[in-house]
Short mmCIF file of C-alpha atoms and ligand atoms in Angstrom, two decimals:
data_model
loop_
_atom_site.label_atom_id
_atom_site.label_comp_id
_atom_site.label_asym_id
_atom_site.label_seq_id
_atom_site.Cartn_x
_atom_site.Cartn_y
_atom_site.Cartn_z
CA MET A 1 148.68 101.39 50.96
CA LYS A 2 148.00 100.57 47.57
CA LYS A 3 145.35 102.57 46.19
CA ILE A 4 143.87 105.89 46.55
CA ALA A 5 140.90 108.41 45.22
CA VAL A 6 140.85 111.70 44.43
CA LEU A 7 137.73 113.52 43.12
CA THR A 8 136.98 117.93 42.86
CA SER A 9 133.64 118.63 44.60
CA GLY A 10 131.31 122.00 45.39
CA GLY A 11 131.83 124.76 43.23
CA ASP A 12 134.74 124.38 40.30
CA ALA A 13 137.84 126.51 41.14
CA PRO A 14 141.13 127.72 38.98
CA GLY A 15 143.77 125.43 39.49
CA MET A 16 141.59 121.99 40.68
CA ASN A 17 143.54 120.39 37.71
CA ALA A 18 146.69 121.33 39.26
CA ALA A 19 146.05 119.70 42.07
CA VAL A 20 144.47 116.71 40.53
CA ARG A 21 147.24 116.09 38.71
CA ALA A 22 149.88 116.62 41.70
CA VAL A 23 147.91 113.62 43.67
CA VAL A 24 147.96 111.02 40.35
CA ARG A 25 151.62 111.84 39.74
CA LYS A 26 152.61 112.38 43.72
CA ALA A 27 151.04 108.70 44.28
CA ILE A 28 152.51 107.26 40.92
CA PHE A 29 155.51 108.73 42.35
CA GLU A 30 155.86 106.47 45.26
CA GLY A 31 154.38 102.93 43.36
CA ILE A 32 150.10 103.61 44.21
CA GLU A 33 147.53 103.37 42.30
CA VAL A 34 145.53 106.21 41.73
CA ALA A 35 141.08 105.62 40.40
CA GLY A 36 140.26 109.36 39.90
CA VAL A 37 136.03 109.81 40.67
CA PHE A 38 134.39 111.16 38.29
CA ASN A 39 131.39 114.34 39.33
CA GLY A 40 132.55 114.83 42.90
CA TYR A 41 130.24 112.56 46.38
CA GLN A 42 128.17 112.03 43.41
CA GLY A 43 130.00 110.22 41.62
CA LEU A 44 131.61 108.36 44.44
CA ILE A 45 128.24 107.06 45.89
CA ASP A 46 127.48 105.47 41.33
CA GLY A 47 130.46 103.82 41.21
CA LYS A 48 131.67 106.08 38.23
CA ILE A 49 134.93 105.70 38.71
CA GLU A 50 138.69 104.91 36.87
CA LEU A 51 142.32 104.84 37.22
CA LEU A 52 144.61 107.17 36.17
CA GLN A 53 147.61 106.85 34.89
CA LEU A 54 150.71 109.71 34.09
CA GLY A 55 149.05 110.18 31.22
CA SER A 56 145.68 110.86 31.96
CA VAL A 57 146.33 114.35 34.09
CA GLY A 58 148.65 115.78 30.54
CA ASP A 59 147.76 119.14 29.68
CA ILE A 60 145.82 120.12 32.27
CA ILE A 61 148.38 121.84 34.24
CA GLN A 62 146.88 125.15 31.94
CA ARG A 63 143.76 125.00 32.27
CA GLY A 64 140.22 125.79 34.66
CA GLY A 65 137.26 123.90 35.57
CA THR A 66 137.90 120.34 36.57
CA MET A 67 138.73 117.57 34.02
CA LEU A 68 136.51 115.04 37.38
CA ARG A 69 134.38 117.40 37.01
CA SER A 70 132.31 118.65 39.94
CA ALA A 71 128.88 118.38 41.46
CA ARG A 72 127.01 119.69 44.30
CA CYS A 73 125.18 116.04 45.49
CA PRO A 74 122.08 115.96 48.38
CA GLU A 75 122.69 111.90 48.58
CA PHE A 76 125.57 112.40 50.21
CA THR A 77 124.41 114.17 53.07
CA THR A 78 122.36 111.42 54.10
CA GLU A 79 123.45 108.93 55.88
CA GLU A 80 122.43 106.06 52.75
CA GLY A 81 124.25 107.59 51.13
CA ARG A 82 127.73 108.00 52.49
CA GLU A 83 127.25 103.70 52.91
CA ARG A 84 126.89 103.42 49.29
CA ALA A 85 130.18 105.87 48.61
CA MET A 86 131.92 103.34 51.31
CA GLU A 87 130.61 99.72 48.86
CA GLN A 88 132.20 101.61 45.90
CA ILE A 89 135.19 102.47 47.92
CA ARG A 90 135.32 98.58 49.08
CA ARG A 91 134.46 97.50 45.51
CA HIS A 92 137.57 99.22 44.29
CA ALA A 93 139.97 98.46 47.26
CA ILE A 94 140.64 101.96 47.75
CA GLU A 95 142.80 102.48 51.00
CA GLY A 96 142.28 106.34 51.02
CA VAL A 97 140.63 109.68 49.31
CA VAL A 98 141.91 112.67 48.15
CA VAL A 99 138.90 115.16 48.38
CA ILE A 100 139.63 118.91 46.52
CA GLY A 101 137.03 121.16 47.86
CA GLY A 102 134.98 124.21 49.56
CA ASP A 103 134.69 123.63 53.67
CA GLY A 104 130.97 121.79 52.21
CA SER A 105 133.44 118.95 50.39
CA PHE A 106 135.68 118.96 53.54
CA ARG A 107 132.34 118.49 55.75
CA GLY A 108 131.80 115.13 53.97
CA ALA A 109 135.55 114.27 53.83
CA LEU A 110 134.59 114.53 57.57
CA GLU A 111 131.64 111.93 57.50
CA LEU A 112 133.73 109.71 55.77
CA SER A 113 136.43 108.96 57.53
CA ARG A 114 134.75 108.60 60.65
CA LEU A 115 133.16 105.59 58.98
CA GLY A 116 136.80 104.16 58.68
CA ILE A 117 138.61 105.43 54.92
CA PRO A 118 141.37 107.74 55.68
CA VAL A 119 140.75 111.24 53.80
CA ALA A 120 143.10 114.35 53.30
CA CYS A 121 141.39 117.45 51.92
CA VAL A 122 142.80 120.15 49.71
CA PRO A 123 141.17 123.78 50.01
CA ALA A 124 140.18 124.48 46.54
CA THR A 125 137.54 127.07 46.35
CA ILE A 126 137.03 131.31 44.68
CA ASP A 127 136.49 132.49 48.74
CA ASN A 128 139.08 132.05 49.81
CA ASP A 129 137.32 131.06 53.56
CA ILE A 130 138.48 127.76 54.71
CA ASN A 131 139.52 128.01 58.32
CA GLY A 132 143.83 126.92 58.55
CA THR A 133 144.93 128.20 55.58
CA ASP A 134 145.96 131.78 54.45
CA PHE A 135 144.90 131.06 51.23
CA THR A 136 142.35 128.76 49.18
CA ILE A 137 143.78 127.20 45.33
CA GLY A 138 142.12 129.43 42.36
CA PHE A 139 141.33 132.72 45.14
CA ASP A 140 144.74 133.91 43.09
CA THR A 141 143.23 133.47 39.95
CA ALA A 142 139.76 135.35 40.73
CA LEU A 143 141.09 137.92 42.25
CA ASN A 144 142.63 138.86 38.63
CA THR A 145 139.73 138.74 36.66
CA VAL A 146 138.18 140.62 39.16
CA ILE A 147 141.04 143.46 39.19
CA ASP A 148 140.88 142.72 35.10
CA ALA A 149 136.79 143.81 35.31
CA ILE A 150 137.69 145.94 37.58
CA ASP A 151 140.73 148.14 35.89
CA LYS A 152 137.43 147.50 32.34
CA ILE A 153 134.82 149.70 34.28
CA ARG A 154 137.20 151.90 35.68
CA ASP A 155 137.61 152.71 32.19
CA THR A 156 134.02 153.69 31.20
CA ALA A 157 133.18 154.88 34.66
CA THR A 158 135.89 157.82 34.14
CA SER A 159 134.41 158.37 30.49
CA HIS A 160 130.90 159.37 31.85
CA GLU A 161 131.51 160.28 35.10
CA ARG A 162 129.87 158.07 36.79
CA THR A 163 129.57 155.59 40.02
CA PHE A 164 128.99 151.90 38.98
CA ILE A 165 128.50 148.76 42.16
CA ILE A 166 130.45 145.99 40.83
CA GLU A 167 129.23 142.60 42.58
CA VAL A 168 131.81 140.59 43.40
CA MET A 169 131.12 136.49 44.39
CA GLY A 170 133.04 135.05 47.90
CA ARG A 171 129.89 133.97 49.30
CA ASN A 172 129.65 134.65 53.60
CA ALA A 173 133.32 135.49 52.95
CA GLY A 174 134.31 139.16 52.56
CA ASP A 175 138.44 138.48 51.12
CA LEU A 176 138.22 137.97 47.29
CA ALA A 177 135.47 141.82 47.15
CA LEU A 178 138.34 143.22 49.39
CA TRP A 179 141.21 141.65 48.56
CA ALA A 180 139.85 143.12 44.91
CA GLY A 181 138.91 146.45 45.94
CA LEU A 182 142.26 146.92 47.36
CA ALA A 183 143.81 146.01 44.20
CA GLY A 184 141.63 147.78 42.48
CA GLY A 185 141.66 151.17 44.23
CA ALA A 186 137.36 151.26 44.67
CA GLU A 187 136.33 154.12 46.71
CA THR A 188 134.12 151.97 49.04
CA ILE A 189 134.07 148.18 49.61
CA LEU A 190 130.92 146.24 51.60
CA ILE A 191 131.75 142.75 52.68
CA PRO A 192 129.58 140.83 55.29
CA GLU A 193 132.42 140.80 58.22
CA GLU A 194 131.69 144.22 58.50
CA ARG A 195 128.80 146.43 58.99
CA TYR A 196 128.11 148.86 56.29
CA ASP A 197 126.58 152.27 56.46
CA MET A 198 124.42 154.53 54.04
CA PRO A 199 125.04 157.67 54.99
CA ASN A 200 129.20 157.07 56.13
CA ILE A 201 128.93 155.59 51.81
CA LEU A 202 126.98 158.65 50.55
CA GLU A 203 129.46 160.70 52.63
CA ARG A 204 132.48 159.21 51.32
CA LEU A 205 130.31 159.92 47.56
CA GLN A 206 129.92 163.80 48.40
CA ARG A 207 133.37 164.15 48.83
CA GLY A 208 134.63 162.57 46.46
CA THR A 209 132.86 165.29 44.96
CA GLU A 210 133.62 168.22 46.45
CA ARG A 211 137.39 167.53 45.57
CA GLY A 212 136.54 166.88 41.66
CA LYS A 213 136.36 163.71 40.69
CA LYS A 214 133.20 162.60 38.83
CA HIS A 215 133.46 159.23 39.07
CA SER A 216 133.36 156.38 42.14
CA ILE A 217 133.83 151.95 42.43
CA ILE A 218 132.40 150.34 44.58
CA ILE A 219 133.04 147.00 45.57
CA VAL A 220 129.55 144.85 47.34
CA ALA A 221 130.19 141.21 48.24
CA GLU A 222 127.61 138.95 47.36
CA GLY A 223 127.00 138.03 51.20
CA VAL A 224 126.09 141.45 51.97
CA MET A 225 123.64 142.58 49.35
CA SER A 226 123.57 142.76 45.66
CA ALA A 227 123.94 145.45 43.57
CA SER A 228 121.06 145.95 42.47
CA GLU A 229 119.72 147.01 45.57
CA LEU A 230 122.87 148.94 46.80
CA ALA A 231 122.27 150.91 43.42
CA GLU A 232 118.69 151.18 44.46
CA LYS A 233 119.23 152.56 48.37
CA LEU A 234 121.59 155.22 46.20
CA ILE A 235 119.64 156.56 43.58
CA THR A 236 116.65 156.39 46.87
CA GLU A 237 118.88 158.50 48.95
CA GLU A 238 120.38 160.59 46.37
CA GLU A 239 119.94 160.83 42.94
CA VAL A 240 123.75 159.41 41.78
CA ASP A 241 124.16 158.60 38.73
CA THR A 242 124.60 154.78 38.53
CA ARG A 243 124.76 151.89 36.79
CA VAL A 244 125.78 147.59 37.92
CA SER A 245 127.64 145.03 37.17
CA VAL A 246 127.20 141.66 38.30
CA LEU A 247 130.87 139.56 37.57
CA GLY A 248 129.07 136.12 38.41
CA HIS A 249 130.54 132.75 37.61
CA ILE A 250 133.50 134.37 35.04
CA GLN A 251 135.08 134.92 38.28
CA ARG A 252 135.22 130.77 38.30
CA GLY A 253 136.09 130.13 35.50
CA GLY A 254 140.44 131.08 33.05
CA SER A 255 143.56 128.92 33.64
CA PRO A 256 144.77 129.50 36.70
CA SER A 257 147.80 131.91 37.56
CA ALA A 258 150.73 130.48 37.81
CA ARG A 259 150.99 131.19 42.24
CA ASP A 260 147.68 128.95 41.99
CA ARG A 261 149.17 126.30 40.10
CA VAL A 262 151.91 125.79 42.30
CA LEU A 263 149.89 126.70 45.45
CA ALA A 264 147.68 123.19 43.55
CA SER A 265 151.16 121.29 43.02
CA GLN A 266 151.97 121.48 46.91
CA PHE A 267 148.82 120.73 48.44
CA GLY A 268 148.05 117.81 46.02
CA ALA A 269 150.92 116.54 46.15
CA ARG A 270 151.41 116.74 50.34
CA ALA A 271 147.76 114.93 50.14
CA VAL A 272 149.35 112.24 49.10
CA GLU A 273 152.50 112.03 51.41
CA SER A 274 149.72 112.96 54.78
CA LEU A 275 148.18 109.51 53.37
CA LEU A 276 150.48 107.61 53.80
CA LYS A 277 151.88 108.63 56.68
CA GLY A 278 148.86 107.37 58.24
CA ASN A 279 146.97 110.46 58.39
CA ILE A 280 143.45 109.34 58.94
CA ALA A 281 141.69 112.94 58.59
CA ALA A 282 143.74 115.86 57.67
CA ALA A 283 143.58 119.33 56.22
CA ILE A 284 146.02 120.51 54.23
CA GLY A 285 146.90 124.57 53.60
CA MET A 286 149.00 127.99 53.11
CA LYS A 287 149.99 129.32 56.44
CA SER A 288 152.69 132.16 57.13
CA HIS A 289 153.91 131.31 53.56
CA GLN A 290 154.54 127.46 55.34
CA LEU A 291 152.59 124.59 53.99
CA VAL A 292 150.80 123.12 56.94
CA GLU A 293 148.94 119.81 57.20
CA TYR A 294 146.44 119.93 60.28
CA PRO A 295 143.64 117.92 61.47
CA LEU A 296 140.69 118.15 59.78
CA ASP A 297 138.24 118.60 61.97
CA ASP A 298 139.69 122.51 63.02
CA VAL A 299 138.40 123.67 60.02
CA PHE A 300 135.35 123.29 62.15
CA ALA A 301 135.92 124.41 65.06
CA LYS A 302 134.80 128.52 64.21
CA PRO A 303 132.92 129.57 61.32
CA ALA A 304 133.98 129.80 58.34
CA ASP A 305 133.63 133.28 58.10
CA ASP A 306 134.89 133.98 61.48
CA ALA A 307 136.13 137.40 62.02
CA ASN A 308 139.25 136.38 63.90
CA GLU A 309 140.64 135.15 60.39
CA PHE A 310 139.57 138.49 58.49
CA ASP A 311 142.10 140.50 57.97
CA LYS A 312 140.82 143.55 59.87
CA ASP A 313 144.18 145.49 59.57
CA MET A 314 143.97 144.84 55.14
CA TYR A 315 140.45 146.24 55.29
CA ASN A 316 141.16 149.96 57.25
CA LEU A 317 143.98 149.32 54.30
CA SER A 318 141.61 150.02 52.38
CA LYS A 319 139.66 152.77 54.19
CA GLU A 320 143.14 154.59 54.12
CA LEU A 321 143.72 155.03 50.97
CA SER A 322 140.54 155.63 49.42
CA ILE A 323 139.94 158.75 51.02
P1 ADP B 401 132.53 123.86 48.73
O1 ADP B 401 132.45 122.68 49.21
O2 ADP B 401 132.64 124.65 47.68
O3 ADP B 401 131.47 124.33 49.91
P2 ADP B 401 129.22 122.75 48.91
O4 ADP B 401 128.74 123.55 49.86
O5 ADP B 401 127.77 122.74 47.93
O6 ADP B 401 130.52 123.11 48.74
O7 ADP B 401 129.37 121.03 49.06
C1 ADP B 401 129.59 120.30 48.09
C2 ADP B 401 129.12 119.25 48.74
O8 ADP B 401 130.00 118.23 49.83
C3 ADP B 401 127.64 119.21 49.06
O9 ADP B 401 127.26 118.89 47.52
C4 ADP B 401 127.46 117.83 49.78
O10 ADP B 401 127.47 116.58 48.80
C5 ADP B 401 129.62 117.30 50.33
N1 ADP B 401 128.81 118.29 51.94
C6 ADP B 401 128.23 118.93 51.96
N2 ADP B 401 127.55 119.63 53.66
C7 ADP B 401 128.09 118.00 54.37
C8 ADP B 401 128.19 117.70 55.40
N3 ADP B 401 128.08 118.12 55.81
N4 ADP B 401 127.45 115.83 55.11
C9 ADP B 401 128.04 115.30 54.78
N5 ADP B 401 128.27 116.13 53.06
C10 ADP B 401 128.50 117.56 53.28
O1 F6P B 402 131.73 129.12 46.59
C1 F6P B 402 132.05 129.18 45.40
C2 F6P B 402 131.09 129.97 45.04
O2 F6P B 402 131.76 130.53 44.05
C3 F6P B 402 130.36 131.06 45.57
O3 F6P B 402 131.41 132.18 45.46
C4 F6P B 402 128.91 131.57 45.27
O4 F6P B 402 127.70 131.84 46.49
C5 F6P B 402 128.58 130.09 45.11
O5 F6P B 402 129.91 129.45 44.35
C6 F6P B 402 127.67 129.75 43.44
O6 F6P B 402 127.79 128.51 43.11
P1 F6P B 402 126.94 128.79 41.72
O7 F6P B 402 127.66 128.25 41.19
O8 F6P B 402 125.97 126.75 42.75
O9 F6P B 402 125.39 128.89 41.69
#
């Protein structure tokens, strides 16, 4: 193998830059060239491809976002789009592609491998919703951003004796909401993996009030409903002085945490090794603190928000600790 390509795709995540850096540096260390593809699969179709050097990835390990830019690319979901991408791959003599992104990007990579180009996928999404890995790049940083917001909201919630509903991202997965709720001491956490029950939410609020608690934090994952929808229900069913806070895209930005930088460095380097070993379609991950490499097909063997991957014990603990 003489030349590989690297791209970032889908929703960006803090630590993507650290992963790009690791891919480039590891490949050059192994004596192979690396082409950077700009704007995800769209750039692959349009031929926005440039050779990267050691210096091209200098001073990016600490930066959020992605220097390669990212995109959602509907054209790549079509056969014609992918054939155009393959033409560029042949034109640039690319022999393998490292795809850094979420599960949609992984699906795209799987299609690419079926056209004969080896791929290695690095999980990067704040949603932490990829089967086969305990953690994705960006989750830890986003989690810390959410906790910082909860702590600040808690100050004003206490002063004004209010209930706050904080809406957290995660698409169809509840990991970000659950971890943030537990770490932020939320009274109630609503996640898509567990059915919510309005009377129970009200009962918990009432129990708090009875023992003198004047404020309350409710975390709702966007996959359940919007914070304003929940606020409306609360206000209709009981006159609770409620405020809403939707954290939105601040969860996707910021300098990556040390943990995300390390994970990204490990994943990126391992992806290059995977291609060099001759793997056709691999996913890289971290399972029980071990760096793992597994068939890309396995990622799609069950739904991304599969209940088996969901940490029910952690959910139960969050309930026990917030009585
Ligand atoms: P993420 O990778 O963060 O989950 P998306 O779901 O938007 O983000 O996927 C990123 C891109 O991957 C899409 O815009 C599309 O170009 C490509 N993609 C997603 N699903 C498929 C698919 N089934 N086949 C081919 N390409 C896909
Ligand atoms: O997948 C990452 C994510 O931030 C999800 O949590 C969220 O639902 C979605 O992307 C938002 O996408 P966009 O940036 O396209 O609005």
